[in-house]
Short mmCIF file of C-alpha atoms in Angstrom, two decimals:
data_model
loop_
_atom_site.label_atom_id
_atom_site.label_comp_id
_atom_site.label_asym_id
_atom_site.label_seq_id
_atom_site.Cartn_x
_atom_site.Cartn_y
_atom_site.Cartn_z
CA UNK A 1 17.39 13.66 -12.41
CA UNK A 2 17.12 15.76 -15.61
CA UNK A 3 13.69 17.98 -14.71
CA UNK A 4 11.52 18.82 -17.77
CA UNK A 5 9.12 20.73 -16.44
CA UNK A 6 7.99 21.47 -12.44
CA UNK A 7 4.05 21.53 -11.74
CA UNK A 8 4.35 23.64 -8.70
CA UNK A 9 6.77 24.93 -6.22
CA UNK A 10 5.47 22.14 -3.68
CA UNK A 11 7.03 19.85 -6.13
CA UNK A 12 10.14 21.78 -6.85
CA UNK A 13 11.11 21.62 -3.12
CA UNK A 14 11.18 17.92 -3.25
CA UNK A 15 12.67 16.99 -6.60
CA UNK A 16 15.85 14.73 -6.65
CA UNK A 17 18.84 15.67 -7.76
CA UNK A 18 20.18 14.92 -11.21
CA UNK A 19 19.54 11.04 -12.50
CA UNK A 20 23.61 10.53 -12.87
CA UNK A 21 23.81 12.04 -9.00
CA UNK A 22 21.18 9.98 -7.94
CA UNK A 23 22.30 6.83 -9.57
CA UNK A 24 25.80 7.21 -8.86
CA UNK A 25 24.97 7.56 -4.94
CA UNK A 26 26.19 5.60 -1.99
CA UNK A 27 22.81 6.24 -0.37
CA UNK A 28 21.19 4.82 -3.49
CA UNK A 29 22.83 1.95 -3.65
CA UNK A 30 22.76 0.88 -0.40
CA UNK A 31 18.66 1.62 -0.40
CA UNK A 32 18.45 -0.58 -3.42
CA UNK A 33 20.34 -3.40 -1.59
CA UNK A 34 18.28 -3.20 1.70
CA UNK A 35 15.54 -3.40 -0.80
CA UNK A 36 16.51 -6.43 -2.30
CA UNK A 37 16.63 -7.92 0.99
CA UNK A 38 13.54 -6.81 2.16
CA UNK A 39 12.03 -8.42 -1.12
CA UNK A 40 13.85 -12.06 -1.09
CA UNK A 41 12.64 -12.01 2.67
CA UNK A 42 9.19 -11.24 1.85
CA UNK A 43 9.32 -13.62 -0.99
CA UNK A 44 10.60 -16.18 1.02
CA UNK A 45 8.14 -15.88 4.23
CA UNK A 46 5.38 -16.26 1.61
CA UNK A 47 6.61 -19.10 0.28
CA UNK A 48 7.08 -20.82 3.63
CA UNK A 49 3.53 -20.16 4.23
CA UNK A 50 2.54 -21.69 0.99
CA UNK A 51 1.94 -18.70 -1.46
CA UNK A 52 2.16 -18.83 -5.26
CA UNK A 53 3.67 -15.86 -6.37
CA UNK A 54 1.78 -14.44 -9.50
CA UNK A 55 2.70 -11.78 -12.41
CA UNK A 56 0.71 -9.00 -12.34
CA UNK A 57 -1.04 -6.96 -15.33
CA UNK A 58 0.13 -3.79 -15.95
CA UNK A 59 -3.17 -2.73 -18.13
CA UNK A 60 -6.69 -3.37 -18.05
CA UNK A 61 -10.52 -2.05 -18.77
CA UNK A 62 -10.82 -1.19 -15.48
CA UNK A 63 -8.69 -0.66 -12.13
CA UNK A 64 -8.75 0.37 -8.62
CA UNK A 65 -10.81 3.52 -8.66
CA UNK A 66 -8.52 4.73 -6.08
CA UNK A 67 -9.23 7.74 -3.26
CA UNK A 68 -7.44 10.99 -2.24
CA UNK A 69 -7.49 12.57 -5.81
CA UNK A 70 -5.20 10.47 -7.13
CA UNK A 71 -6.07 10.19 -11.26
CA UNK A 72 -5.84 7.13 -13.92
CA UNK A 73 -4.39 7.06 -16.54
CA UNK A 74 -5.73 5.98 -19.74
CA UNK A 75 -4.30 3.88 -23.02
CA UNK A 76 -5.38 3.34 -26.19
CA UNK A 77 -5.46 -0.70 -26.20
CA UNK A 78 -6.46 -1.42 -29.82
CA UNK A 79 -9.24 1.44 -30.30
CA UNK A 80 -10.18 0.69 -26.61
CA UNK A 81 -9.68 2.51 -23.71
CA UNK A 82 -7.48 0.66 -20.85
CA UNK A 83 -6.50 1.86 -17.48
CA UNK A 84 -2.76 1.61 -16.23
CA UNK A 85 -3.31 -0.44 -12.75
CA UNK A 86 -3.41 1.80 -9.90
CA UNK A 87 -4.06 -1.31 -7.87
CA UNK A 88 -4.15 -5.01 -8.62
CA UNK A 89 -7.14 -5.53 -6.02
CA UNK A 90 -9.24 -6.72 -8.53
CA UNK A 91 -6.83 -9.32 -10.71
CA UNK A 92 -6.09 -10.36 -6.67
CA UNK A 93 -9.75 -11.67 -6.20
CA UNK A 94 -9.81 -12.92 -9.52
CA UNK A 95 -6.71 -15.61 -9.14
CA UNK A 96 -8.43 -16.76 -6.05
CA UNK A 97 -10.27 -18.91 -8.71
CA UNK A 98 -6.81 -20.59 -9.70
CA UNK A 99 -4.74 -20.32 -5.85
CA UNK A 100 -5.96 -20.08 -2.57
CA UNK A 101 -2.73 -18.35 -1.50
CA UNK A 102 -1.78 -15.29 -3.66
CA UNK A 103 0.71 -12.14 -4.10
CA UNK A 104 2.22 -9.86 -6.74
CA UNK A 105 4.86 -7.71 -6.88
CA UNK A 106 2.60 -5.57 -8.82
CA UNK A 107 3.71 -1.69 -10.81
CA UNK A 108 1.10 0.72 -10.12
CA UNK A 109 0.87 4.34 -11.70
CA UNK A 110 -1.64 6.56 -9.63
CA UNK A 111 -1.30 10.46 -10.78
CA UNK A 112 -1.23 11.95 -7.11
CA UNK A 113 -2.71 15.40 -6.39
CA UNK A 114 0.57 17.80 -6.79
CA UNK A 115 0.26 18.45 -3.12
CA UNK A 116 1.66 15.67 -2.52
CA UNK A 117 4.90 15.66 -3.79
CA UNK A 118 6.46 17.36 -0.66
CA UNK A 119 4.68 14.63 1.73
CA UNK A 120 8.28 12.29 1.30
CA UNK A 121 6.22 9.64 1.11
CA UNK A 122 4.11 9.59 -2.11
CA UNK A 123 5.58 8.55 -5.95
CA UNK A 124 3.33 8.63 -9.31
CA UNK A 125 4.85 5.36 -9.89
CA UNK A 126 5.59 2.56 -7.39
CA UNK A 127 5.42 -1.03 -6.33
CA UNK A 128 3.06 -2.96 -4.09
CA UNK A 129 3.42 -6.69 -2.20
CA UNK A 130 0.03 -7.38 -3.14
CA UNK A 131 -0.95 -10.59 -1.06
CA UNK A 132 -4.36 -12.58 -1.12
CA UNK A 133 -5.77 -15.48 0.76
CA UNK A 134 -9.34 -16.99 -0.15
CA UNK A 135 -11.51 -17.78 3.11
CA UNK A 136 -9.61 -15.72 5.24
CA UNK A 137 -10.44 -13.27 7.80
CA UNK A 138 -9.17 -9.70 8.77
CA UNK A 139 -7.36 -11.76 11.48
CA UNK A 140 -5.67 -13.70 9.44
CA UNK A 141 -4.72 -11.16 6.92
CA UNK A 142 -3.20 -8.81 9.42
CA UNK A 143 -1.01 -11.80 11.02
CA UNK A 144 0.13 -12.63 7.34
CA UNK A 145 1.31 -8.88 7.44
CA UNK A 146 2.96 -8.57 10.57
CA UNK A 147 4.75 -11.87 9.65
CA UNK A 148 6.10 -10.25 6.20
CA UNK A 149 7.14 -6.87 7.91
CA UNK A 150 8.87 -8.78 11.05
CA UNK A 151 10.47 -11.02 8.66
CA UNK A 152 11.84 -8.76 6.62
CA UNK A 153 13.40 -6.20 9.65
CA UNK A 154 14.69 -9.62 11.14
CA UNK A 155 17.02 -10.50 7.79
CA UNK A 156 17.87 -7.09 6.69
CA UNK A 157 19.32 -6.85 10.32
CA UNK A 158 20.86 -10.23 9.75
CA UNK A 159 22.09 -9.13 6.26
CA UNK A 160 22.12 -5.97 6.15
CA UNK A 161 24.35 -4.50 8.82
CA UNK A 162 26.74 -2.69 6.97
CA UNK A 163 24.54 -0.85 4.60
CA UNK A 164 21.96 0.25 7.26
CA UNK A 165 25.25 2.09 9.48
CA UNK A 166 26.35 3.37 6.06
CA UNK A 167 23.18 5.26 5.90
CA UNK A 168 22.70 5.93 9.54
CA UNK A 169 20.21 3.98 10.63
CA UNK A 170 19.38 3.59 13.94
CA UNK A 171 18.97 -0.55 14.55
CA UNK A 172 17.89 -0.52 17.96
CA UNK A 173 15.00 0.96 17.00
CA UNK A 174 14.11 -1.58 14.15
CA UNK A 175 14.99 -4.44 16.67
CA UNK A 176 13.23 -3.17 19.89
CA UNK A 177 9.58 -4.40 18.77
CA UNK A 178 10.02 -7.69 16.95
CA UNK A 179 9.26 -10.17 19.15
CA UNK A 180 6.12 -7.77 20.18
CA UNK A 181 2.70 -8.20 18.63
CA UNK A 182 1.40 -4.90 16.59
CA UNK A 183 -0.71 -2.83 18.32
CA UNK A 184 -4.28 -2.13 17.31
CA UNK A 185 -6.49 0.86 17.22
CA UNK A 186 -10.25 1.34 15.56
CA UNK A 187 -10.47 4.33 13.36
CA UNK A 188 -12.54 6.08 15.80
CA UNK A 189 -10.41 5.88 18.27
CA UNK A 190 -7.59 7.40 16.21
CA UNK A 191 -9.74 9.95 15.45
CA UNK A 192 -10.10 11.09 19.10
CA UNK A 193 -6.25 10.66 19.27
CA UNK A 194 -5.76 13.26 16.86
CA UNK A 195 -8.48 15.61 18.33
CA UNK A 196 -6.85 15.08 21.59
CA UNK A 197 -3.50 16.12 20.34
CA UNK A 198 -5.54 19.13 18.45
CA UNK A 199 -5.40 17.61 15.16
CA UNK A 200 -9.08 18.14 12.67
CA UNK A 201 -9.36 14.97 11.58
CA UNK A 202 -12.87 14.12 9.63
CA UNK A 203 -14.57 11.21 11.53
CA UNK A 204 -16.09 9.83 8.22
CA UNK A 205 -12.86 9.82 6.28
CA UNK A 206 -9.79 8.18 5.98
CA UNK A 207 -6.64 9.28 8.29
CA UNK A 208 -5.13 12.29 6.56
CA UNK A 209 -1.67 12.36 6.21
CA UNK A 210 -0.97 14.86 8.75
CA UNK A 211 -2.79 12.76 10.99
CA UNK A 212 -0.71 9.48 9.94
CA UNK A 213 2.40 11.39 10.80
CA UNK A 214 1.26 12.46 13.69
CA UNK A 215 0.10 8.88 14.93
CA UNK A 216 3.14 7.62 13.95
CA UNK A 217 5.37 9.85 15.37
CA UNK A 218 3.34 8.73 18.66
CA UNK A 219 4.33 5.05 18.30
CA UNK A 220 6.84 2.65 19.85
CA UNK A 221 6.32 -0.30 16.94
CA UNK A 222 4.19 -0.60 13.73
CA UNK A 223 0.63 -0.80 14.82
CA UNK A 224 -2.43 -1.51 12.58
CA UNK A 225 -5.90 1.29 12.20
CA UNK A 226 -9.16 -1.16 11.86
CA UNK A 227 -12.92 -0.57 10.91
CA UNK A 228 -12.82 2.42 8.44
CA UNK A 229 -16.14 4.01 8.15
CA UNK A 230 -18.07 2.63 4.81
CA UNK A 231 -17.84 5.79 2.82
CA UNK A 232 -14.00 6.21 3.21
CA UNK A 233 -12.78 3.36 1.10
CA UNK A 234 -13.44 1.41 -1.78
CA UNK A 235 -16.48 -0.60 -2.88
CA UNK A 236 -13.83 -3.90 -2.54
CA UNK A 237 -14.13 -3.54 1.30
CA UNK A 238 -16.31 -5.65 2.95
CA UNK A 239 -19.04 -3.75 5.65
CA UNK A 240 -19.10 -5.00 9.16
CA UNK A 241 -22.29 -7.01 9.57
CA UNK A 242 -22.01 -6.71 13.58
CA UNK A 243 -21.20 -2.86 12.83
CA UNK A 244 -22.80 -1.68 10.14
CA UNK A 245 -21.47 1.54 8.51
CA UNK A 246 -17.86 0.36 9.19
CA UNK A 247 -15.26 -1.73 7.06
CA UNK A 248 -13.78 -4.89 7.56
CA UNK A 249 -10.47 -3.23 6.67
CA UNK A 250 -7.00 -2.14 8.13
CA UNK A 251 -4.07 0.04 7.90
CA UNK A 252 -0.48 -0.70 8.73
CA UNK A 253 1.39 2.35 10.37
CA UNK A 254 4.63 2.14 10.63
CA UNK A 255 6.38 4.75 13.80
CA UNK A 256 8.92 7.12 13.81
CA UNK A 257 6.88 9.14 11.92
CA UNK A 258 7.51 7.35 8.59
CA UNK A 259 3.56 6.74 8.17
CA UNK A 260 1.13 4.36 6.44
CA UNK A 261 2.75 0.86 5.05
CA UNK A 262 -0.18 -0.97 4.16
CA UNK A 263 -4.14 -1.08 3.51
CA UNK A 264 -5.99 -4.39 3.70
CA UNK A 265 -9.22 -5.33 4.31
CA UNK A 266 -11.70 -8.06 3.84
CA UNK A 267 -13.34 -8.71 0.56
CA UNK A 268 -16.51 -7.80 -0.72
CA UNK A 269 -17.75 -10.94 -2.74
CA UNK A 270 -21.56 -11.17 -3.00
CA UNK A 271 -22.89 -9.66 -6.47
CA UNK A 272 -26.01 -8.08 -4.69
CA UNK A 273 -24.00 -6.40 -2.35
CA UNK A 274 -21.11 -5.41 -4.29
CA UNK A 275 -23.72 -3.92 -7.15
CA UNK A 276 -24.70 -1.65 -4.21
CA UNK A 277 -21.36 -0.77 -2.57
CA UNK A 278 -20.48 0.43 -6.14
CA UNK A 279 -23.08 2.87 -6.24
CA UNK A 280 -22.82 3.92 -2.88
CA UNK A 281 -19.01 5.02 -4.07
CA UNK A 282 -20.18 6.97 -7.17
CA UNK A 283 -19.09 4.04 -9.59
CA UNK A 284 -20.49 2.69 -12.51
CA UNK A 285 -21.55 -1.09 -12.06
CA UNK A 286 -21.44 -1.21 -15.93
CA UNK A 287 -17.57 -0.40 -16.34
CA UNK A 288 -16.79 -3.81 -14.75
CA UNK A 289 -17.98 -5.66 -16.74
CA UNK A 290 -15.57 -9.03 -16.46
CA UNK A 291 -14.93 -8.53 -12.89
CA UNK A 292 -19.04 -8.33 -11.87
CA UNK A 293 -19.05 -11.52 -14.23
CA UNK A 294 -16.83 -13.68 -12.04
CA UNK A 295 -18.91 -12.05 -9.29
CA UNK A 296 -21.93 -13.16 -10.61
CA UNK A 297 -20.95 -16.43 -11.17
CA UNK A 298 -19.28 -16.63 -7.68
CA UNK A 299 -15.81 -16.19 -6.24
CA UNK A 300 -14.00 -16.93 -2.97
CA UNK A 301 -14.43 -14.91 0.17
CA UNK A 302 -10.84 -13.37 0.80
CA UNK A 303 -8.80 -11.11 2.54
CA UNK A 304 -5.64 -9.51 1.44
CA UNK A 305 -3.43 -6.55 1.34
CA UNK A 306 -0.95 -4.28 -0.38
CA UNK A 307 2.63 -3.63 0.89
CA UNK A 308 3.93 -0.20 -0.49
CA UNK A 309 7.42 -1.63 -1.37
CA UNK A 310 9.24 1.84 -1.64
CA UNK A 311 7.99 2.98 1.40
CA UNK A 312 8.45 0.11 3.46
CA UNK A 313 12.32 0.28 2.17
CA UNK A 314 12.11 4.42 3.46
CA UNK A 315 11.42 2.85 6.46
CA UNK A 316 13.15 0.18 7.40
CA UNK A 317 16.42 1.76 5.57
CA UNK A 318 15.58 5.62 7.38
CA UNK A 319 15.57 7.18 4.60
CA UNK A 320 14.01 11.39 4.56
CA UNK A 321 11.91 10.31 1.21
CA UNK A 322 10.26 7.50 -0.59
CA UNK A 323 12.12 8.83 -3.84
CA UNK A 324 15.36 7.57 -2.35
CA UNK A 325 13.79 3.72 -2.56
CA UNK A 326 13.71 3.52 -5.96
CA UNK A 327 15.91 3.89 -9.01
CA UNK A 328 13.70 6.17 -11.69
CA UNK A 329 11.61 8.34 -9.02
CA UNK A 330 8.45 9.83 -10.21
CA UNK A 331 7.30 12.53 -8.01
CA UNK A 332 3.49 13.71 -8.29
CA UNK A 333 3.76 16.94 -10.94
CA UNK A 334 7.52 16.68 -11.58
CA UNK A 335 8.06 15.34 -15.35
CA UNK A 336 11.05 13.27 -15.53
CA UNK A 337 13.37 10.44 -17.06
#
């Protein structure tokens, strides 16, 4: 990769080699190609289940206000200023109008804090499986994702043989747990996990990514984090009604150590309540402007999720860093082609 210019020495440490190197690799290629089975797998599972597969915007007035310091970035759309998606969440609840079955394979640019360019598992620029489903349930969301992870480990197994040995991957491990239900944890309970193992985690917050490692390091098969508290994610999550102060939400972990997957959650969809989770987050009812109008007006209960593409190849292919799951890396702080 031809380096203009290094933010910080975190970054430095974690910066591919030249583009020609990188794109001339065995190890890239054969990433690429476990990739594009994992994505005609997932592709065709949702289909099978009765999915309409959507294109996703790339701009917009608004997006995802995101978490974790990550920043926007902004456009100039015609003397107005857009947003690059950092998420598709909202265009997701929106399509529910047209389809009651949903995803995207949706670009997202999210300008990570530069500490997080030596985590392996964080890009400025990657791809999500962005899946909705109107009148569903966390349930229901959760067993769409296990079904798109298990189906995709299944074929790349299947298809890939060759290409995961070439990049020594172990298989056993990817076919030990798949005829095994994921296991499930609340966030509080994770939380007393990590305190047990000596770990600080912040009860109110979202699972740090120390903490992610360290739960996944911990686990025989992906397993799923429920019931963030309210002021850890986005206004888009729907509160617990039986547990108030906690989300209707999820995480997918993946083990080995290779870390989050996934977020999902139930929808927020009432205007009255949404109005207030937004200003309980520090946002700006008046910035949505055509979203709150669809609100208003009334759109389907849902739940869905997201499906970090890149990192679910790092996985399943055992690769050391998400940058080696995708063909133009861009690491947090590192300017480049």
């Amino acid at each position: 990769m031809t380096t203009i210019q290094i933010a910080s020495d975190a970054a430095a440490a974690a910066v591919p080699p030249d583009l020609r190197t990188h794109l001339e690799a065995t190890r890239t290629r054969d990433a690429i190609a476990i990739q594009q089975a994992i994505l005609q797998a997932a592709r065709e599972y949702l289909a099978d289940q009765g999915f309409t597969e959507l294109l996703a915007p790339v701009i917009g007035p608004v997006t995802d206000p995101g978490a974790r310091g990550s920043k926007q970035v902004d456009i100039d759309y015609y003397g107005h200023r857009y947003k690059l998606m950092t998420s598709a969440i909202l265009y997701k609840q929106a399509s529910l109008l047209s389809f009651e079955k949903i995803f995207y394979l949706a670009p997202n640019v999210r300008l990570e804090p530069l500490e997080t360019a030596n985590t392996a598992r964080h890009l400025a620029e990657f791809h999500q499986l962005d899946v909705e489903i109107a009148g569903a349930s966390r349930d229901e969301a959760t067993a769409v994702a296990q079904g798109v992870v298990t189906h995709a480990v299944r074929r790349v197994l299947e298809r890939s043989k060759d290409r995961l040995e070439e990049l020594g991957r172990d298989r056993d491990a990817l076919a030990a747990w798949l005829d095994q239900p994921f296991d499930r944890i609340t966030h509080r309970a994770a939380v007393q996990r990590l305190h047990d193992l000596g770990h600080r985690q912040d009860p109110l917050a979202e699972i740090d990514w120390e903490g992610e490692r360290l739960l996944s390091a911990d686990a025989p098969r992906p397993f799923f984090v429920t019931d963030y508290p309210k002021g850890s994610r986005g206004f888009y999550d729907r509160e617990n009604a039986e547990d108030p102060g906690s989300l209707r939400n999820f995480d997918l972990i993946a083990p080995e150590g290779y870390g989050e997957l996934c977020s999902g959650s139930e929808r927020e969809y009432d205007y009255r309540r949404m109005i207030s989770r937004m200003r309980e987050t520090g946002e700006n009812p008046a910035k949505y402007g055509w979203y709150l109008d669809l609100v208003r007006g009334g759109i389907p209960a849902s739940a869905g999720f997201g499906i970090g593409v890149q990192r679910l190849t790092r996985w399943i292919a055992g690769l050391d860093a998400v940058w080696q799951a995708t063909m133009f890396p861009k690491l947090p702080g590192v300017v480049s082609a």
